[in-house]
Tab-separated table of C-alpha atoms and ligand atoms in Angstrom:
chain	number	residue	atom	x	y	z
A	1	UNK	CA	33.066	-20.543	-13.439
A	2	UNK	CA	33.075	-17.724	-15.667
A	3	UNK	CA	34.043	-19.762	-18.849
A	4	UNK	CA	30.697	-22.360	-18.126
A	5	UNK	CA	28.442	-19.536	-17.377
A	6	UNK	CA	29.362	-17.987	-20.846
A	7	UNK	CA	28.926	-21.358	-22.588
A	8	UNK	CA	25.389	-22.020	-20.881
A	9	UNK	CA	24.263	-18.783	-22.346
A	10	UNK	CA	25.684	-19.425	-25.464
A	11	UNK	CA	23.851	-23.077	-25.519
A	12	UNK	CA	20.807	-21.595	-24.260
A	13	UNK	CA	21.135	-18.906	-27.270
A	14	UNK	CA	21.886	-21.641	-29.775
A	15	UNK	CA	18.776	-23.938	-28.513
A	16	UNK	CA	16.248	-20.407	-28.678
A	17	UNK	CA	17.470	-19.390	-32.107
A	18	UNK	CA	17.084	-22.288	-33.799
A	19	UNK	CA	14.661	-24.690	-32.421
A	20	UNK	CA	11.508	-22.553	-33.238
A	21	UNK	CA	12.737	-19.601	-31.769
A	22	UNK	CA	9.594	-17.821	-30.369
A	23	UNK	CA	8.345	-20.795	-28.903
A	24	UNK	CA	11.364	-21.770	-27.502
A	25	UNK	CA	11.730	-18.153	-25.832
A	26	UNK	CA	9.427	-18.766	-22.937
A	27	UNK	CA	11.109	-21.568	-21.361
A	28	UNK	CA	14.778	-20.442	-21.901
A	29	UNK	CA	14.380	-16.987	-20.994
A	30	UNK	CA	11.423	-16.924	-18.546
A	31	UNK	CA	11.662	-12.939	-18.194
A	32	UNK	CA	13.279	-10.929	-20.253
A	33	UNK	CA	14.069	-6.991	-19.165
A	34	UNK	CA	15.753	-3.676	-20.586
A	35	UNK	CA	16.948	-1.791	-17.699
A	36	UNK	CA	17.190	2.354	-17.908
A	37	UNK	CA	17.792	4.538	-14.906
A	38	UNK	CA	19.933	6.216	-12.609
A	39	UNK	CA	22.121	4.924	-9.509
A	40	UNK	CA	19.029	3.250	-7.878
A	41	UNK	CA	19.085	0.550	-10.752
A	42	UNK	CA	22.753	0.690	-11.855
A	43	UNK	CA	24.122	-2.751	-12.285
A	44	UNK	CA	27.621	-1.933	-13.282
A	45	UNK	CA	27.883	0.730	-16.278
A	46	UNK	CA	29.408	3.217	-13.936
A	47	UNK	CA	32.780	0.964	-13.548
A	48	UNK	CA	33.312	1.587	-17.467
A	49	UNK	CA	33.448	5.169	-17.178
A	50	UNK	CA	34.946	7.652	-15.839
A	51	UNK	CA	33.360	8.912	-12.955
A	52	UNK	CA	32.699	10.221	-9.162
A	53	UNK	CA	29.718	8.252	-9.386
A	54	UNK	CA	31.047	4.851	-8.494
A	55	UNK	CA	30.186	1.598	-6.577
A	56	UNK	CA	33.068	-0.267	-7.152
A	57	UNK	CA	34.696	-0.764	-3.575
A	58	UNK	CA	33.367	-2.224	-0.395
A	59	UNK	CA	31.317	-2.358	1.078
A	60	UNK	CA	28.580	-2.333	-1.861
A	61	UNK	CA	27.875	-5.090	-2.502
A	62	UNK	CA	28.714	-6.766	0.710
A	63	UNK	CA	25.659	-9.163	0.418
A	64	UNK	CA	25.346	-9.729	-3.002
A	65	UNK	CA	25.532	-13.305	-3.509
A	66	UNK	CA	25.965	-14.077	-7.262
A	67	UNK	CA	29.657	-11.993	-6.350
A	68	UNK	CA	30.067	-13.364	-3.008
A	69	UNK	CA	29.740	-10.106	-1.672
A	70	UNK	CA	32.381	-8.732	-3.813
A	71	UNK	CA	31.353	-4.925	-5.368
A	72	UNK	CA	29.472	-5.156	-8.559
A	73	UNK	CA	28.836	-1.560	-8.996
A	74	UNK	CA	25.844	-1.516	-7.646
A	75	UNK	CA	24.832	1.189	-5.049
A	76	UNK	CA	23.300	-0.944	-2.724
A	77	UNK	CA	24.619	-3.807	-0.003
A	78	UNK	CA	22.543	-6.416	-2.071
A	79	UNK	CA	20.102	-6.617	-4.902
A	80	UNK	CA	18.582	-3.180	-7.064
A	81	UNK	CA	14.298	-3.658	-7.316
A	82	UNK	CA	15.218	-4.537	-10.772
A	83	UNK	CA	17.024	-7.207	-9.462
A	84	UNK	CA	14.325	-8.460	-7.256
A	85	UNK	CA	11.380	-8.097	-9.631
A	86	UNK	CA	13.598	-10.287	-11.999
A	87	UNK	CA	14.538	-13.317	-9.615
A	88	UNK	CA	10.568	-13.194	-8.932
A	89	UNK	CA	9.558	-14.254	-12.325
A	90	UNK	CA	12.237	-16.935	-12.686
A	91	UNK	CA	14.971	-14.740	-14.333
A	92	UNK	CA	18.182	-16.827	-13.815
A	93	UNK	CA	20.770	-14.494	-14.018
A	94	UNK	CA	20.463	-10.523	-14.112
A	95	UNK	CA	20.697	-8.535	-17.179
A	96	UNK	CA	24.429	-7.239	-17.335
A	97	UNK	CA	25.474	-4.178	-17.512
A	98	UNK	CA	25.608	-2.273	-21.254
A	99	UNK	CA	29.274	-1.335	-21.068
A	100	UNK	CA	30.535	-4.483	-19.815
A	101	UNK	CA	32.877	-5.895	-22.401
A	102	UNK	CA	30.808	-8.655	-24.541
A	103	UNK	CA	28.164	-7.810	-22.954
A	104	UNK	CA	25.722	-7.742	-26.251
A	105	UNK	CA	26.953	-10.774	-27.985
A	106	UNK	CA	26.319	-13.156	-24.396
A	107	UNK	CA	22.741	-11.718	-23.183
A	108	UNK	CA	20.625	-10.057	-25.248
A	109	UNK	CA	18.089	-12.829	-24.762
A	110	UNK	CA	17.516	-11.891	-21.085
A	111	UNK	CA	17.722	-8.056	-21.365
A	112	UNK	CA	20.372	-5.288	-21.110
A	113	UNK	CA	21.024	-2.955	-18.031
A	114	UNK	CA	21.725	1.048	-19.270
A	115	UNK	CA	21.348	2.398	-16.159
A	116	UNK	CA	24.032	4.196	-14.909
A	117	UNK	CA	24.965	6.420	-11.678
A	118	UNK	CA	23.991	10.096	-11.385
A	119	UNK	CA	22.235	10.552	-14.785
A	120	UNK	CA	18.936	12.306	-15.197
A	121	UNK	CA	16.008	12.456	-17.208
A	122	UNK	CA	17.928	16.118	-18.413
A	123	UNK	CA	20.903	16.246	-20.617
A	124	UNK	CA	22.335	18.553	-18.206
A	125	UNK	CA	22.021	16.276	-14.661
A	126	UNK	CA	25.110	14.875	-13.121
A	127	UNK	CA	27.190	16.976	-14.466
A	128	UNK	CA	29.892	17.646	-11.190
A	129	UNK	CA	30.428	13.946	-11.267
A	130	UNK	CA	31.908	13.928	-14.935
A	131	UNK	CA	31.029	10.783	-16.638
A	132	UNK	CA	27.603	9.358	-16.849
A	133	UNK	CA	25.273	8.221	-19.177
A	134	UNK	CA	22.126	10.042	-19.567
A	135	UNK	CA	18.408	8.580	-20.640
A	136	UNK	CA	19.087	9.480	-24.325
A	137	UNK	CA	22.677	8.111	-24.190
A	138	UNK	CA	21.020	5.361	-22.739
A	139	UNK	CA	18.285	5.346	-25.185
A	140	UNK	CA	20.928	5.263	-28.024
A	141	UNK	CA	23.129	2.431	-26.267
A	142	UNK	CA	19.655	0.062	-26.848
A	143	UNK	CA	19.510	1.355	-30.483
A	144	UNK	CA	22.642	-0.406	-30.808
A	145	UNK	CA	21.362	-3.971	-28.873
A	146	UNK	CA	18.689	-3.411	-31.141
A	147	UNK	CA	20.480	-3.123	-34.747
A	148	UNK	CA	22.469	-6.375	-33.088
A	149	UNK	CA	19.043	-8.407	-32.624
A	150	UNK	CA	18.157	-7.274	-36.241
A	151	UNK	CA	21.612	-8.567	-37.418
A	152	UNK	CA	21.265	-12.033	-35.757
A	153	UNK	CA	17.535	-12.696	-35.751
A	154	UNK	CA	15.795	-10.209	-38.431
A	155	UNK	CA	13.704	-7.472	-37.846
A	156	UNK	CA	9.901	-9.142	-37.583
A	157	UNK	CA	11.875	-11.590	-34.943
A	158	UNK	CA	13.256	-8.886	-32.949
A	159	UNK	CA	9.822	-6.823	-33.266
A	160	UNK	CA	8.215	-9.866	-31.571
A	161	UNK	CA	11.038	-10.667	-29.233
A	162	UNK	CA	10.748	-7.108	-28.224
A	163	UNK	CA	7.199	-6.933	-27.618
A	164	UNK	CA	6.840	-9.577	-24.851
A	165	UNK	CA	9.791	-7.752	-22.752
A	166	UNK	CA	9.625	-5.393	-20.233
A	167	UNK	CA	11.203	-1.739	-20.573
A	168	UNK	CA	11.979	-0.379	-17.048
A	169	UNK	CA	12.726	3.490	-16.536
A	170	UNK	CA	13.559	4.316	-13.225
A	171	UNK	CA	14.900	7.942	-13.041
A	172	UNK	CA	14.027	11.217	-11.990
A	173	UNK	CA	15.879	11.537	-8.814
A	174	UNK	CA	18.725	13.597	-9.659
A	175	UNK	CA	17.425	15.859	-11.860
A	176	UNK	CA	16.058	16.644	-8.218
A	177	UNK	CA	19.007	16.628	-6.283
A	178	UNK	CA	20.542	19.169	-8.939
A	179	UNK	CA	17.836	21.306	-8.800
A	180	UNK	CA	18.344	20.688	-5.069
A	181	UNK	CA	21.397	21.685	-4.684
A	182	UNK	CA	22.661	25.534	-4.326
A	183	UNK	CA	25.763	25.473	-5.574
A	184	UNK	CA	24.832	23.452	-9.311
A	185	UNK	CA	23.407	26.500	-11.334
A	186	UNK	CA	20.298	24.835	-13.688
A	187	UNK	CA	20.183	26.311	-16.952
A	188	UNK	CA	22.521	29.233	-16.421
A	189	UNK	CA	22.571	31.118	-13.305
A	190	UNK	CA	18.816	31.372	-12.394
A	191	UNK	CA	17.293	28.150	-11.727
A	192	UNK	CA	13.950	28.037	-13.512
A	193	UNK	CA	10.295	27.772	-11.701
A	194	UNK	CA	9.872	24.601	-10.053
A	195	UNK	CA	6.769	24.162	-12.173
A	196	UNK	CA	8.446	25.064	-15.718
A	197	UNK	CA	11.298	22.338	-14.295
A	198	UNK	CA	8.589	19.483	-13.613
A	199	UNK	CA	6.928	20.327	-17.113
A	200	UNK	CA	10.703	20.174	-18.706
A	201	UNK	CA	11.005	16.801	-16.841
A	202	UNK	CA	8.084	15.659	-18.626
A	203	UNK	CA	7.881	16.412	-21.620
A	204	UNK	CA	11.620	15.314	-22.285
A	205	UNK	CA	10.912	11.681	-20.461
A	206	UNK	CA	7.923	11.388	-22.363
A	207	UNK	CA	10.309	11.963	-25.802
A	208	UNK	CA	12.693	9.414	-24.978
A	209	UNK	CA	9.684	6.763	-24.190
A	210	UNK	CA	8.172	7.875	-27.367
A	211	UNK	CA	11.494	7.150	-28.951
A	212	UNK	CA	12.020	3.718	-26.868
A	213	UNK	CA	8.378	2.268	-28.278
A	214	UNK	CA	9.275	3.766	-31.860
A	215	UNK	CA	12.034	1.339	-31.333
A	216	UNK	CA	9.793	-1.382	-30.865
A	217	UNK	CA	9.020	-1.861	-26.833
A	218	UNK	CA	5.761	-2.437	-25.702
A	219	UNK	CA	5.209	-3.123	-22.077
A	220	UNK	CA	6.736	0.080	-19.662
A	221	UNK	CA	7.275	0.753	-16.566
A	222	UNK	CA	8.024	3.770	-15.398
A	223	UNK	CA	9.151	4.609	-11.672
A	224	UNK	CA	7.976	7.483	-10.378
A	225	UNK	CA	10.363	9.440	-8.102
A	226	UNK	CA	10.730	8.769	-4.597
A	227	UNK	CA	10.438	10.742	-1.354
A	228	UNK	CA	14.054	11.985	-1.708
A	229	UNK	CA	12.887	14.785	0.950
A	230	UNK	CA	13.629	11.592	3.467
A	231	UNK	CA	16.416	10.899	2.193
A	232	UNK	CA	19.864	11.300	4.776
A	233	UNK	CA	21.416	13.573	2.185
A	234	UNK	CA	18.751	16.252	2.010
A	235	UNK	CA	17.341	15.786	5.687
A	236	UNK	CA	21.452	17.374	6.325
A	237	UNK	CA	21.894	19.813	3.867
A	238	UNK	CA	18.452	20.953	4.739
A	239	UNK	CA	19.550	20.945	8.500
A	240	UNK	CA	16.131	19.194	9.493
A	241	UNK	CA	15.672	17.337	12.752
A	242	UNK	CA	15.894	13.610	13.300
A	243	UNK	CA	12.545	11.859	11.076
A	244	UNK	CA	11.948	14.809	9.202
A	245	UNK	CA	11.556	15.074	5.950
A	246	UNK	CA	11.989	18.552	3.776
A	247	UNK	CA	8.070	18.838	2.961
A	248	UNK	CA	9.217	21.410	0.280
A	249	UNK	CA	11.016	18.775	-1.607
A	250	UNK	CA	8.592	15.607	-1.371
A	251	UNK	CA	5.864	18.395	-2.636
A	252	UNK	CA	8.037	19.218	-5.595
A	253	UNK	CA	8.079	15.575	-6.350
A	254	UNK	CA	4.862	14.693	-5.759
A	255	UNK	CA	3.945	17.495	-8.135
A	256	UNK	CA	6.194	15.981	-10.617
A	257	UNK	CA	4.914	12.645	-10.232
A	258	UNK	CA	1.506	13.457	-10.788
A	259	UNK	CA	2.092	15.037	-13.838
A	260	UNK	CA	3.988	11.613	-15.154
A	261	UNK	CA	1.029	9.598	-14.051
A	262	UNK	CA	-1.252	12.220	-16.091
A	263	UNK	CA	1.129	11.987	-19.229
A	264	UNK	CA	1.487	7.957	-18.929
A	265	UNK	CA	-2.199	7.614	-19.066
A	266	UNK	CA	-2.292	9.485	-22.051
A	267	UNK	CA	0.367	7.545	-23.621
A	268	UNK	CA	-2.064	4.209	-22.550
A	269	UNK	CA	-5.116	5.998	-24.762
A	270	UNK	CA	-2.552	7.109	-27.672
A	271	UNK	CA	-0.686	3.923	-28.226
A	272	UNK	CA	-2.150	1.359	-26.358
A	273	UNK	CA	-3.629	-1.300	-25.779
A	274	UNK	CA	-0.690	-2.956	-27.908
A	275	UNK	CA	1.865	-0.577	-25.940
A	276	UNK	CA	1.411	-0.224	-22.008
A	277	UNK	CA	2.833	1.998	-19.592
A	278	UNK	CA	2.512	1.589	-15.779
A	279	UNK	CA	2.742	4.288	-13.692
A	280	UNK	CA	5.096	2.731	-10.285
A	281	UNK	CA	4.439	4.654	-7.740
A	282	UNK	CA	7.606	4.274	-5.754
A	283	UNK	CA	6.664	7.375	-3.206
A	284	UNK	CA	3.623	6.014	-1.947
A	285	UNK	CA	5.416	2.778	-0.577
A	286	UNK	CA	8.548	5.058	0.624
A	287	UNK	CA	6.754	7.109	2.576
A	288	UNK	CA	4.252	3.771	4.377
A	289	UNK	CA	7.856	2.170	5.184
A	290	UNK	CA	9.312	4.997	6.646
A	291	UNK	CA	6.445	5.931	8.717
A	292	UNK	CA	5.542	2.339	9.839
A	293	UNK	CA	9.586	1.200	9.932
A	294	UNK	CA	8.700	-0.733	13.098
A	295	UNK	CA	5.833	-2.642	11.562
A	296	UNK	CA	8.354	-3.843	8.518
A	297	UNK	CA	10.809	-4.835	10.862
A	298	UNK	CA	13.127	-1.955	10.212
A	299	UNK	CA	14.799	-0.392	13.778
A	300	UNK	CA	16.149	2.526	11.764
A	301	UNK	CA	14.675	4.786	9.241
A	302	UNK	CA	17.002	7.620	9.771
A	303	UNK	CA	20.336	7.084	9.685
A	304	UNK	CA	22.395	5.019	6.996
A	305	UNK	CA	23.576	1.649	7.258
A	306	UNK	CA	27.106	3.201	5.821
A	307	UNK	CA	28.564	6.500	6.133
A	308	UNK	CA	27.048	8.490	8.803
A	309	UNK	CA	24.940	11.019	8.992
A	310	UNK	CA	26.806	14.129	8.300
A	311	UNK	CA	28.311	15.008	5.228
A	312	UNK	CA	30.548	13.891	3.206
A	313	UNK	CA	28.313	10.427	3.309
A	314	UNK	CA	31.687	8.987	2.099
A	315	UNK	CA	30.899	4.747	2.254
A	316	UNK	CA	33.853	2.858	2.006
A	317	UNK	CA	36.413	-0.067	3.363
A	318	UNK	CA	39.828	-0.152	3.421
A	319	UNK	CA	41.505	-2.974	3.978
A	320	UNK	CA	44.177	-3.171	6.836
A	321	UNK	CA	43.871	-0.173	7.961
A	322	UNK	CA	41.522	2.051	10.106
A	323	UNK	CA	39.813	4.330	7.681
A	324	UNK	CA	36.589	2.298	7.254
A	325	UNK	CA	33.779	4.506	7.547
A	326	UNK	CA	31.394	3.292	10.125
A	327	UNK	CA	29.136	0.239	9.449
A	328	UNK	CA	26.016	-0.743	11.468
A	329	UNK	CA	25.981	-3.813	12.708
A	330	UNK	CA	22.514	-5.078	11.019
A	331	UNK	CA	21.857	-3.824	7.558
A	332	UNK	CA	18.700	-5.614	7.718
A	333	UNK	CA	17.358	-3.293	10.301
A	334	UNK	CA	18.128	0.330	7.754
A	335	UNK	CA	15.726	1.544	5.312
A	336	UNK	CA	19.243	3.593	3.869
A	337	UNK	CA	22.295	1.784	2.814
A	338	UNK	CA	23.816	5.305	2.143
A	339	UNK	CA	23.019	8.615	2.507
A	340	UNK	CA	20.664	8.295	-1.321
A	341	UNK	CA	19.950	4.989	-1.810
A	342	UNK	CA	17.692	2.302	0.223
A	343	UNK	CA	19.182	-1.097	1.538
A	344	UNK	CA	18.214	-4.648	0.248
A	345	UNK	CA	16.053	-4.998	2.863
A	346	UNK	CA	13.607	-1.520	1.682
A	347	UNK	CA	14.451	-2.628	-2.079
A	348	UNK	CA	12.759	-6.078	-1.152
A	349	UNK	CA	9.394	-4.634	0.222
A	350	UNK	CA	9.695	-1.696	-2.474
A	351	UNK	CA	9.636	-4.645	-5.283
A	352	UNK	CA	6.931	-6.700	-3.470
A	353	UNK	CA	4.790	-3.466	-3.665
A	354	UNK	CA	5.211	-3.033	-7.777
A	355	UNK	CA	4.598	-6.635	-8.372
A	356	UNK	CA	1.366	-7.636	-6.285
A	357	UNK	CA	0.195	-4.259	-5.221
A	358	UNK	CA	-3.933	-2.250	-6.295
A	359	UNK	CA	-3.619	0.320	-8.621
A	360	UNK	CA	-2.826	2.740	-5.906
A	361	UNK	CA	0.937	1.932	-6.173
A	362	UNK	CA	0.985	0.338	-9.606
A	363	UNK	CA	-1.756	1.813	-12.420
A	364	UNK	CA	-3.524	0.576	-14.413
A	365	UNK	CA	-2.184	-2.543	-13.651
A	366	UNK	CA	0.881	-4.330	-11.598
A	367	UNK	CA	4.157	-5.972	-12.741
A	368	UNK	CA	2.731	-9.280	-12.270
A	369	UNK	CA	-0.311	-8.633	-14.359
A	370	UNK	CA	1.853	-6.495	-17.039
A	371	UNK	CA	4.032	-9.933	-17.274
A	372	UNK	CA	1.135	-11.621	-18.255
A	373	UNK	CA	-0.091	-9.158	-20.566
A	374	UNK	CA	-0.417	-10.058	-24.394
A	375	UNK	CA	-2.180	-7.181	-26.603
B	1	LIG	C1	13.842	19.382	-22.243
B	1	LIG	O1	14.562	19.998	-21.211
B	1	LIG	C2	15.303	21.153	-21.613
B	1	LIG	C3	16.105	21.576	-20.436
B	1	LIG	O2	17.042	20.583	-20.180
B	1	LIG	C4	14.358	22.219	-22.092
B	1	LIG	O3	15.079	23.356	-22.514
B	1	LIG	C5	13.530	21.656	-23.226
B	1	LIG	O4	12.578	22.597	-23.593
B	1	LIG	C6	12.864	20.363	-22.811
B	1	LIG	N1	12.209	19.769	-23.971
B	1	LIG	C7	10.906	19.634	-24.027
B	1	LIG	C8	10.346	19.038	-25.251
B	1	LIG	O5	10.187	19.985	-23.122
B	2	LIG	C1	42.610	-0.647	14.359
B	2	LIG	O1	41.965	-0.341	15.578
B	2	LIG	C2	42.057	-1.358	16.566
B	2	LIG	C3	41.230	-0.986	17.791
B	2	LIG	O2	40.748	0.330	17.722
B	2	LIG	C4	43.540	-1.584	16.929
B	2	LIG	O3	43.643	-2.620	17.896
B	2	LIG	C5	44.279	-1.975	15.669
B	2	LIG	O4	45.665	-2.099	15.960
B	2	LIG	C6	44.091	-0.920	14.559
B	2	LIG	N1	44.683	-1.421	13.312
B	2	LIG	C7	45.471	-0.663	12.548
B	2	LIG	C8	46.009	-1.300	11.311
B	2	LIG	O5	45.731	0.504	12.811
């Protein structure tokens, strides 16, 4: 299984680099993505590192099909958004993870995944869980793929191979959940201003996309950050009620996010139209799902699917013997696999939202139309 699926990429590979290889593209590789982010997108990278931020043991992963349900290191039961927005252009297998071994060598022709668990926008985020790659780790880890596509198909090849694929940056979140958090000091002892920590947010995210086009990407998109005031981990550490959400939070964010959208519109008048950056506005659709769960088929937008509602959200299966944490019994009915990250199910609608949605959720333009897009 393993051994055909490596020698279908590498005919596939073979046909698109030599039978005129731009042409050829299209039809071998119908979508092509680089994937950066934190644990919402994370396809893997985590399992090469050392870490607390893992996904490696069930039940993640528990309806993943391409594993058979087996863990992948993803921090969901089932597919990322990433994932889905892939399959829905025709993308037949999902770009691996960075630090898998050979990863470079079998794939670069349908994208990379960088993402990995717990990093942040900041240098600094993450840090109690040890290992983790942050954006401009990330950011270096494609400067790499990149000198590889240069090595193997020339520089004005890669330049054009580049421009027609899509750069996904989905992070932001923990940068929050630091900032969050009382016991992680930010910056020293005395957390800065929430304002001056939105501004620091982005102006360094806008550095590493200036650094990612410099490198020869052209069509963005960049997730904004989500309600995370919802989210089971904060609604308990900020001892709120059953279907509240910490307003406090979601207004921090919403601040935040407002200021990426301003800064990614300015990035469309600066480098555009050959470069374009959507603005994916993640919180918006959040926030309809969990306050029309019902509607969307959901029965619970509270609790998580796996590990309970009181800390310490631990998810996990053990085989043979009684220590499983608790399960529900239809994880299509949970907006929250865990206590941080949605389920398949709020992924799917999430996804469906970025590709077909008005400019409300996806500005100036959607995925579907971004696809399309030649400058
Ligand atoms: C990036 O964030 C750091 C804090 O992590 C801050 O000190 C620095 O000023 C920021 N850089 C820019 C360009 O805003
Ligand atoms: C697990 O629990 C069930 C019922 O609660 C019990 O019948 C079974 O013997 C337990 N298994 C182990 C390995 O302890």
């Amino acid at each position: 299984m393993e051994a055909l699926k490596i020698s279908q990429c590498f005919l596939l590979w073979f046909m698109c680099s030599t039978v005129l290889f731009l042409n050829a593209l299209q039809p071998c590789f119908a979508f092509t993505s680089f994937v950066f982010g934190d644990s919402l997108v994370d396809a893997g990278n985590n399992d090469y590192i050392f870490t607390l931020s893992k996904a490696d043991s069930p039940p993640y992963g528990i309806d993943f099909k391409p594993s058979g349900g087996h863990p992948t290191g993803r921090f969901t039961n089932g597919r990322t958004i990433s994932d889905i927005v892939g399959q829905a252009f025709g993308a037949k297998s999902f770009p691996p993870p960075y630090l898998a071994p050979n990863t470079q060598a079998n794939s670069i022709l349908g994208g990379i995944n960088y993402a990995s668990g717990a990093s942040g926008i900041l240098d600094e985020t993450g840090v109690l869980f040890i290992g983790r790659v942050p954006l401009r780790e990330q950011i270096n880890n494609f400067e790499h793929s990149r000198s590889y596509m240069v090595k193997v198909m020339g520089e004005k090849t890669t330049m054009e191979f580049l421009k027609k694929a899509i750069f996904s940056v989905t992070i932001g979140s923990n940068d929050f959940l630091n900032y969050f958090q009382p016991t992680i000091p930010v910056f020293g002892n005395g957390k800065v201003s929430p304002n001056l920590f939105q501004d620091f947010m982005v102006s360094n995210l806008t550095i590493h996309l200036k650094r990612l086009h410099l490198l020869g990407a052209r069509k963005f998109i960049v997730v904004g950050v989500g309600p995370l005031g919802c989210i089971p981990f904060i609604r308990a550490i900020k001892l709120l009620p059953s279907g509240h959400c910490s307003a406090v939070v979601n207004e921090l964010i919403q601040g935040y996010n407002t200021k990426l959208n301003g800064v990614l519109d300015k990035l469309n008048q600066e480098l555009g139209p050959e470069a374009i950056f959507i603005y994916a506005n993640s919180f918006d659709i959040f926030m309809k799902i969990i306050g029309n769960y019902h509607q969307y088929g959901f029965e619970d937008a509270n609790e998580p699917c796996c590990g309970g509602y009181f800390p310490p959200f631990i998810c996990f299966k053990s085989s043979g013997t009684n220590r499983s944490s608790a399960l529900c019994a239809d994880r299509s009915k949970y907006v929250f696999w865990d206590a941080y990250h949605p389920t398949e199910a709020a992924n799917m609608i999430i996804a469906k939202g970025l590709i077909d949605g008005d400019e409300s959720v996806s500005y100036p333009i959607n995925i579907r139309e971004l696809y399309k897009y030649n400058s």
